C-alpha cells in the first residue's frame, strides 16, 4: 500500500513539474522577430515589423500596425468581416479580406499564448 502511495506522489509530482514547465515556457517566450506580411492577389506587397507603428492602404483596405498588433481599420468591402475580425498579434494569425483579395499574416519565431 505504501508503494502505491509513493507511486501516486511521484506521478503527481511529475505532472506538476511538466505543467509548470509548459506554463513557464509559453509565458516567458518573447515576441521577437515578428513581421507582418501583406499580400494582394497572392502577391507579397509589403513586409513590416510588428514593433513599428504604421499604416498601409492596399486595394482599398486600411491596415494598421499599432502597439504590436495588426488590424484592418477600414475596407470598402460590403460585409466588413476583415474589420470585425479584430486585432492579431501572434505568429501564424491571419486576417483575410476576400472581396478585396487582401491577406495579412504575422510570421516569425515569437510565440504568444495570450490570444
Coordinates of N, CA, C and O in Angstrom, one line a residue:
X1 N 0.8 -1.2 0.0 CA 0.0 0.0 0.0 C 0.9 1.3 0.0 O 0.5 2.2 -0.6
X2 N 2.0 1.2 0.8 CA 2.9 2.3 0.8 C 3.5 2.6 -0.5 O 3.8 3.7 -0.9
X3 N 3.9 1.5 -1.3 CA 4.5 1.6 -2.6 C 3.5 2.3 -3.6 O 3.9 3.1 -4.3
X4 N 2.3 2.0 -3.5 CA 1.3 2.6 -4.4 C 1.2 4.1 -4.1 O 1.1 4.9 -5.0
X5 N 1.1 4.4 -2.8 CA 1.1 5.8 -2.4 C 2.3 6.6 -2.9 O 2.2 7.7 -3.4
X6 N 3.5 6.0 -2.8 CA 4.7 6.7 -3.3 C 4.6 6.8 -4.8 O 5.1 7.9 -5.3
X7 N 4.1 5.9 -5.5 CA 4.0 6.0 -7.0 C 3.0 7.1 -7.3 O 3.3 7.9 -8.3
X8 N 1.9 7.2 -6.6 CA 1.0 8.3 -6.9 C 1.6 9.6 -6.6 O 1.4 10.6 -7.4
X9 N 2.4 9.8 -5.6 CA 3.1 11.0 -5.3 C 4.1 11.4 -6.4 O 4.2 12.5 -6.8
X10 N 4.8 10.3 -6.8 CA 5.8 10.5 -7.9 C 5.1 11.0 -9.2 O 5.5 11.9 -9.8
X11 N 4.0 10.3 -9.5 CA 3.3 10.7 -10.8 C 2.7 12.1 -10.7 O 2.8 12.9 -11.6
X12 N 2.1 12.4 -9.6 CA 1.6 13.7 -9.4 C 2.6 14.8 -9.4 O 2.5 15.9 -10.0
X13 N 3.8 14.5 -8.9 CA 4.9 15.5 -8.9 C 5.4 15.7 -10.3 O 5.7 16.8 -10.7
X14 N 5.5 14.6 -11.1 CA 5.9 14.7 -12.5 C 4.9 15.5 -13.3 O 5.3 16.4 -14.1
X15 N 3.7 15.3 -13.1 CA 2.6 16.0 -13.8 C 2.7 17.5 -13.5 O 2.6 18.4 -14.3
X16 N 2.9 17.8 -12.2 CA 3.0 19.2 -11.7 C 4.2 19.9 -12.4 O 4.2 21.0 -12.8
X17 N 5.4 19.2 -12.4 CA 6.6 19.8 -12.9 C 6.4 20.0 -14.4 O 6.8 21.1 -14.9
X18 N 5.8 19.1 -15.1 CA 5.6 19.2 -16.6 C 4.6 20.4 -16.8 O 4.9 21.2 -17.7
X19 N 3.6 20.5 -16.0 CA 2.6 21.6 -16.2 C 3.2 22.9 -16.0 O 3.0 23.9 -16.7
X20 N 4.0 23.0 -14.9 CA 4.7 24.3 -14.6 C 5.7 24.7 -15.7 O 5.8 25.8 -16.1
X21 N 6.4 23.6 -16.2 CA 7.4 23.9 -17.3 C 6.7 24.4 -18.5 O 7.2 25.4 -19.2
X22 N 5.5 23.9 -18.9 CA 4.8 24.4 -20.1 C 4.3 25.8 -19.8 O 4.5 26.7 -20.7
X23 N 3.8 26.1 -18.7 CA 3.3 27.4 -18.4 C 4.5 28.4 -18.4 O 4.4 29.5 -19.1
X24 N 5.6 28.1 -17.8 CA 6.8 29.0 -17.9 C 7.3 29.2 -19.3 O 7.7 30.3 -19.7
X25 N 7.4 28.1 -20.0 CA 7.9 28.2 -21.4 C 7.1 29.2 -22.2 O 7.6 30.0 -22.9
X26 N 5.7 29.0 -22.2 CA 4.9 29.9 -23.0 C 4.8 31.3 -22.5 O 4.6 32.2 -23.3
X27 N 4.8 31.5 -21.2 CA 4.7 32.9 -20.7 C 6.0 33.6 -20.8 O 6.0 34.9 -20.9
X28 N 7.1 33.0 -20.8 CA 8.4 33.6 -20.8 C 8.9 33.8 -22.3 O 9.9 34.4 -22.5
X29 N 8.2 33.2 -23.2 CA 8.5 33.3 -24.6 C 8.4 34.7 -25.1 O 7.4 35.4 -24.9
X30 N 9.4 35.3 -25.6 CA 9.4 36.7 -26.1 C 8.9 36.8 -27.5 O 9.1 35.9 -28.3
X31 N 8.2 37.9 -27.8 CA 7.7 38.2 -29.1 C 8.9 38.8 -29.9 O 9.0 40.0 -30.0
X32 N 9.7 38.0 -30.5 CA 10.9 38.5 -31.2 C 10.7 38.2 -32.7 O 10.2 37.2 -33.1
X33 N 11.3 39.0 -33.5 CA 11.3 38.8 -35.0 C 10.0 38.5 -35.6 O 9.9 37.7 -36.5
X34 N 8.9 39.2 -35.1 CA 7.6 39.1 -35.7 C 7.5 40.1 -36.8 O 7.7 41.3 -36.6
X35 N 7.1 39.6 -38.0 CA 6.8 40.5 -39.1 C 5.4 40.3 -39.7 O 4.8 39.3 -39.6
X36 N 4.9 41.4 -40.3 CA 3.6 41.4 -40.9 C 3.8 41.3 -42.4 O 4.5 42.1 -43.0
X37 N 3.2 40.3 -43.0 CA 3.3 40.1 -44.4 C 1.9 40.4 -45.0 O 0.9 39.8 -44.6
X38 N 1.9 41.3 -46.0 CA 0.6 41.7 -46.6 C 0.6 41.3 -48.1 O 1.6 41.7 -48.8
X39 N -0.4 40.6 -48.4 CA -0.5 40.1 -49.8 C -1.7 40.7 -50.5 O -2.7 40.9 -49.8
X40 N -1.6 40.9 -51.8 CA -2.8 41.3 -52.6 C -2.7 40.5 -53.8 O -1.7 40.5 -54.5
X41 N -3.8 39.8 -54.2 CA -3.9 39.0 -55.3 C -2.7 37.9 -55.3 O -2.1 37.7 -56.3
X42 N -2.5 37.4 -54.2 CA -1.5 36.3 -53.9 C 0.0 36.8 -54.1 O 0.9 36.0 -54.2
X43 N 0.1 38.1 -54.3 CA 1.5 38.7 -54.4 C 1.9 39.4 -53.1 O 1.1 40.2 -52.6
X44 N 3.1 39.3 -52.6 CA 3.5 40.0 -51.5 C 3.7 41.4 -51.8 O 4.5 41.7 -52.7
X45 N 3.0 42.3 -51.1 CA 3.2 43.7 -51.4 C 3.9 44.5 -50.3 O 4.4 45.6 -50.6
X46 N 3.9 44.0 -49.1 CA 4.5 44.7 -48.0 C 5.0 43.7 -46.9 O 4.3 42.8 -46.6
X47 N 6.1 44.0 -46.4 CA 6.6 43.3 -45.2 C 7.0 44.4 -44.2 O 7.7 45.4 -44.5
X48 N 6.4 44.3 -42.9 CA 6.6 45.3 -41.9 C 6.9 44.7 -40.6 O 6.5 43.6 -40.3
X49 N 7.7 45.4 -39.8 CA 8.0 45.0 -38.4 C 6.8 45.2 -37.5 O 6.2 46.3 -37.5
X50 N 6.4 44.2 -36.7 CA 5.3 44.3 -35.9 C 5.5 45.4 -34.8 O 4.5 45.9 -34.2
X51 N 6.7 45.7 -34.5 CA 7.0 46.6 -33.4 C 7.0 48.1 -33.8 O 7.0 49.0 -33.0
X52 N 6.9 48.4 -35.1 CA 6.8 49.7 -35.6 C 5.4 50.1 -36.0 O 4.8 49.5 -36.9
X53 N 4.9 51.1 -35.3 CA 3.5 51.6 -35.6 C 3.5 52.2 -37.0 O 4.3 53.1 -37.3
X54 N 2.6 51.8 -37.9 CA 2.5 52.3 -39.2 C 1.1 51.9 -39.8 O 0.4 51.1 -39.3
X55 N 0.8 52.5 -41.0 CA -0.4 52.2 -41.7 C -0.1 51.9 -43.2 O 0.8 52.5 -43.7
X56 N -0.9 51.1 -43.8 CA -0.8 50.8 -45.2 C -2.2 50.7 -45.8 O -3.1 50.3 -45.1
X57 N -2.3 51.2 -47.0 CA -3.5 51.0 -47.7 C -3.2 50.1 -48.9 O -2.4 50.5 -49.8
X58 N -3.9 49.0 -49.0 CA -3.7 48.0 -50.0 C -5.1 47.7 -50.6 O -5.9 47.1 -49.9
X59 N -5.3 48.0 -51.8 CA -6.5 47.7 -52.6 C -7.8 48.1 -51.8 O -8.7 47.4 -51.5
X60 N -7.7 49.4 -51.3 CA -8.8 50.0 -50.5 C -9.1 49.4 -49.2 O -10.2 49.4 -48.6
X61 N -8.0 48.7 -48.6 CA -8.1 48.2 -47.3 C -7.0 48.9 -46.4 O -5.9 48.9 -46.8
X62 N -7.5 49.6 -45.4 CA -6.5 50.3 -44.5 C -6.1 49.4 -43.4 O -6.9 49.0 -42.5
X63 N -4.8 49.0 -43.4 CA -4.2 48.1 -42.4 C -3.4 48.9 -41.4 O -2.5 49.7 -41.9
X64 N -3.6 48.7 -40.1 CA -2.9 49.4 -39.1 C -2.1 48.5 -38.3 O -2.6 47.5 -37.8
X65 N -0.8 48.8 -38.1 CA 0.1 48.2 -37.1 C 0.3 49.1 -36.0 O 0.8 50.2 -36.2
X66 N -0.2 48.7 -34.8 CA -0.2 49.6 -33.6 C 0.0 48.8 -32.3 O -0.7 47.8 -32.1
X67 N 0.9 49.2 -31.5 CA 1.1 48.5 -30.2 C 1.3 47.0 -30.3 O 0.7 46.2 -29.6
X68 N 2.1 46.6 -31.3 CA 2.5 45.2 -31.6 C 1.2 44.4 -31.9 O 1.2 43.2 -31.6
X69 N 0.2 45.0 -32.6 CA -0.9 44.3 -33.1 C -1.2 44.8 -34.5 O -0.7 45.8 -34.9
X70 N -2.0 44.0 -35.2 CA -2.4 44.4 -36.6 C -3.9 44.2 -36.7 O -4.5 43.3 -36.2
X71 N -4.5 45.2 -37.4 CA -5.9 45.1 -37.6 C -6.3 45.9 -38.9 O -5.5 46.7 -39.3
X72 N -7.5 45.6 -39.4 CA -8.0 46.3 -40.5 C -8.9 47.4 -40.0 O -9.9 47.1 -39.3
X73 N -8.5 48.6 -40.2 CA -9.3 49.8 -39.7 C -10.5 50.1 -40.6 O -11.6 50.4 -40.1
X74 N -10.3 49.9 -41.9 CA -11.5 50.2 -42.8 C -11.3 49.4 -44.1 O -10.1 49.1 -44.5
X75 N -12.4 49.2 -44.8 CA -12.3 48.5 -46.1 C -13.6 48.9 -46.8 O -14.6 49.2 -46.3
X76 N -13.5 48.9 -48.2 CA -14.6 49.2 -49.0 C -15.5 48.0 -49.3 O -16.5 48.1 -50.0
X77 N -15.1 46.8 -48.7 CA -15.9 45.6 -49.0 C -17.3 45.7 -48.3 O -17.4 46.5 -47.4
X78 N -18.2 44.9 -48.8 CA -19.6 45.0 -48.3 C -19.8 44.6 -46.8 O -20.4 45.3 -46.0
X79 N -19.3 43.4 -46.5 CA -19.6 42.8 -45.2 C -18.7 43.3 -44.1 O -19.0 43.1 -42.9
X80 N -17.5 43.7 -44.4 CA -16.5 44.2 -43.5 C -16.1 43.1 -42.4 O -15.9 43.4 -41.3
X81 N -16.1 41.9 -42.9 CA -15.7 40.8 -42.0 C -14.2 41.0 -41.5 O -13.9 40.8 -40.3
X82 N -13.4 41.5 -42.4 CA -12.0 41.8 -42.0 C -11.9 42.9 -41.0 O -11.0 42.8 -40.1
X83 N -12.7 43.8 -41.0 CA -12.7 44.9 -40.0 C -13.2 44.4 -38.6 O -12.6 44.7 -37.6
X84 N -14.2 43.5 -38.7 CA -14.8 43.0 -37.4 C -14.0 41.9 -36.8 O -14.2 41.5 -35.7
X85 N -13.0 41.4 -37.6 CA -12.2 40.3 -37.1 C -11.3 40.7 -35.9 O -11.0 39.9 -35.0
X86 N -11.0 42.0 -35.8 CA -10.2 42.5 -34.7 C -8.7 42.4 -34.8 O -8.2 42.3 -36.0
X87 N -8.0 42.5 -33.7 CA -6.6 42.6 -33.8 C -5.9 41.2 -33.6 O -6.4 40.4 -32.9
X88 N -4.8 41.1 -34.3 CA -4.0 39.9 -34.2 C -2.6 40.3 -33.7 O -2.2 41.4 -34.0
X89 N -1.9 39.4 -33.1 CA -0.6 39.7 -32.5 C 0.4 38.6 -32.5 O 1.5 38.8 -32.1
X90 N 0.0 37.4 -32.8 CA 0.8 36.2 -32.7 C 1.2 35.6 -34.0 O 0.5 35.7 -35.0
X91 N 2.4 35.0 -34.0 CA 2.8 34.3 -35.3 C 1.8 33.3 -35.7 O 1.3 32.5 -34.9
X92 N 1.5 33.3 -37.0 CA 0.5 32.3 -37.5 C -0.9 32.9 -37.7 O -1.7 32.3 -38.4
X93 N -1.2 34.0 -37.0 CA -2.5 34.5 -37.1 C -2.7 35.3 -38.4 O -1.7 35.9 -38.9
X94 N -3.9 35.3 -38.9 CA -4.2 36.0 -40.2 C -5.4 36.8 -40.2 O -6.3 36.6 -39.4
X95 N -5.5 37.7 -41.1 CA -6.7 38.4 -41.4 C -6.9 38.4 -43.0 O -5.9 38.6 -43.7
X96 N -8.1 38.1 -43.4 CA -8.3 38.0 -44.8 C -9.5 38.8 -45.2 O -10.6 38.8 -44.6
X97 N -9.4 39.6 -46.3 CA -10.5 40.3 -46.9 C -10.7 39.7 -48.3 O -10.0 40.1 -49.2
X98 N -11.6 38.8 -48.4 CA -11.8 38.1 -49.7 C -12.3 39.0 -50.8 O -11.8 38.9 -51.9
X99 N -13.2 39.9 -50.6 CA -13.7 40.8 -51.7 C -12.6 41.6 -52.3 O -12.5 41.9 -53.5
X100 N -11.7 42.1 -51.4 CA -10.6 42.9 -51.9 C -9.3 42.1 -52.2 O -8.3 42.7 -52.6
X101 N -9.3 40.8 -51.9 CA -8.2 39.9 -52.2 C -7.0 40.3 -51.4 O -5.8 40.3 -52.0
X102 N -7.1 40.7 -50.2 CA -6.0 41.1 -49.3 C -5.9 40.1 -48.2 O -6.9 39.6 -47.6
X103 N -4.7 39.6 -47.9 CA -4.3 38.6 -46.9 C -3.2 39.2 -46.1 O -2.2 39.6 -46.6
X104 N -3.4 39.1 -44.8 CA -2.4 39.7 -43.8 C -2.0 38.5 -42.9 O -2.9 37.8 -42.3
X105 N -0.7 38.3 -42.7 CA -0.3 37.2 -41.8 C 0.9 37.7 -41.0 O 1.8 38.4 -41.5
X106 N 1.0 37.3 -39.8 CA 2.1 37.5 -38.9 C 3.0 36.3 -38.9 O 2.5 35.2 -38.7
X107 N 4.3 36.5 -39.2 CA 5.2 35.4 -39.3 C 6.4 35.7 -38.4 O 6.7 36.9 -38.2
X108 N 7.0 34.7 -37.9 CA 8.2 34.9 -37.1 C 8.4 33.8 -36.1 O 7.7 32.9 -36.0
X109 N 9.5 34.0 -35.3 CA 9.8 33.0 -34.3 C 9.2 33.2 -33.0 O 9.2 32.3 -32.1
X110 N 8.5 34.3 -32.7 CA 7.9 34.5 -31.4 C 6.6 33.8 -31.3 O 5.9 33.6 -32.2
X111 N 6.3 33.4 -30.0 CA 5.1 32.8 -29.7 C 4.4 33.6 -28.6 O 5.1 33.9 -27.6
X112 N 3.1 33.8 -28.7 CA 2.4 34.5 -27.7 C 1.1 33.8 -27.4 O 0.3 33.7 -28.3
X113 N 0.9 33.2 -26.3 CA -0.2 32.4 -26.0 C -1.4 33.2 -25.5 O -2.5 32.7 -25.5
X114 N -1.2 34.4 -25.1 CA -2.3 35.2 -24.6 C -3.1 35.8 -25.7 O -3.2 37.0 -25.9
X115 N -3.8 34.9 -26.4 CA -4.7 35.3 -27.5 C -6.0 35.9 -27.0 O -6.6 35.4 -26.1

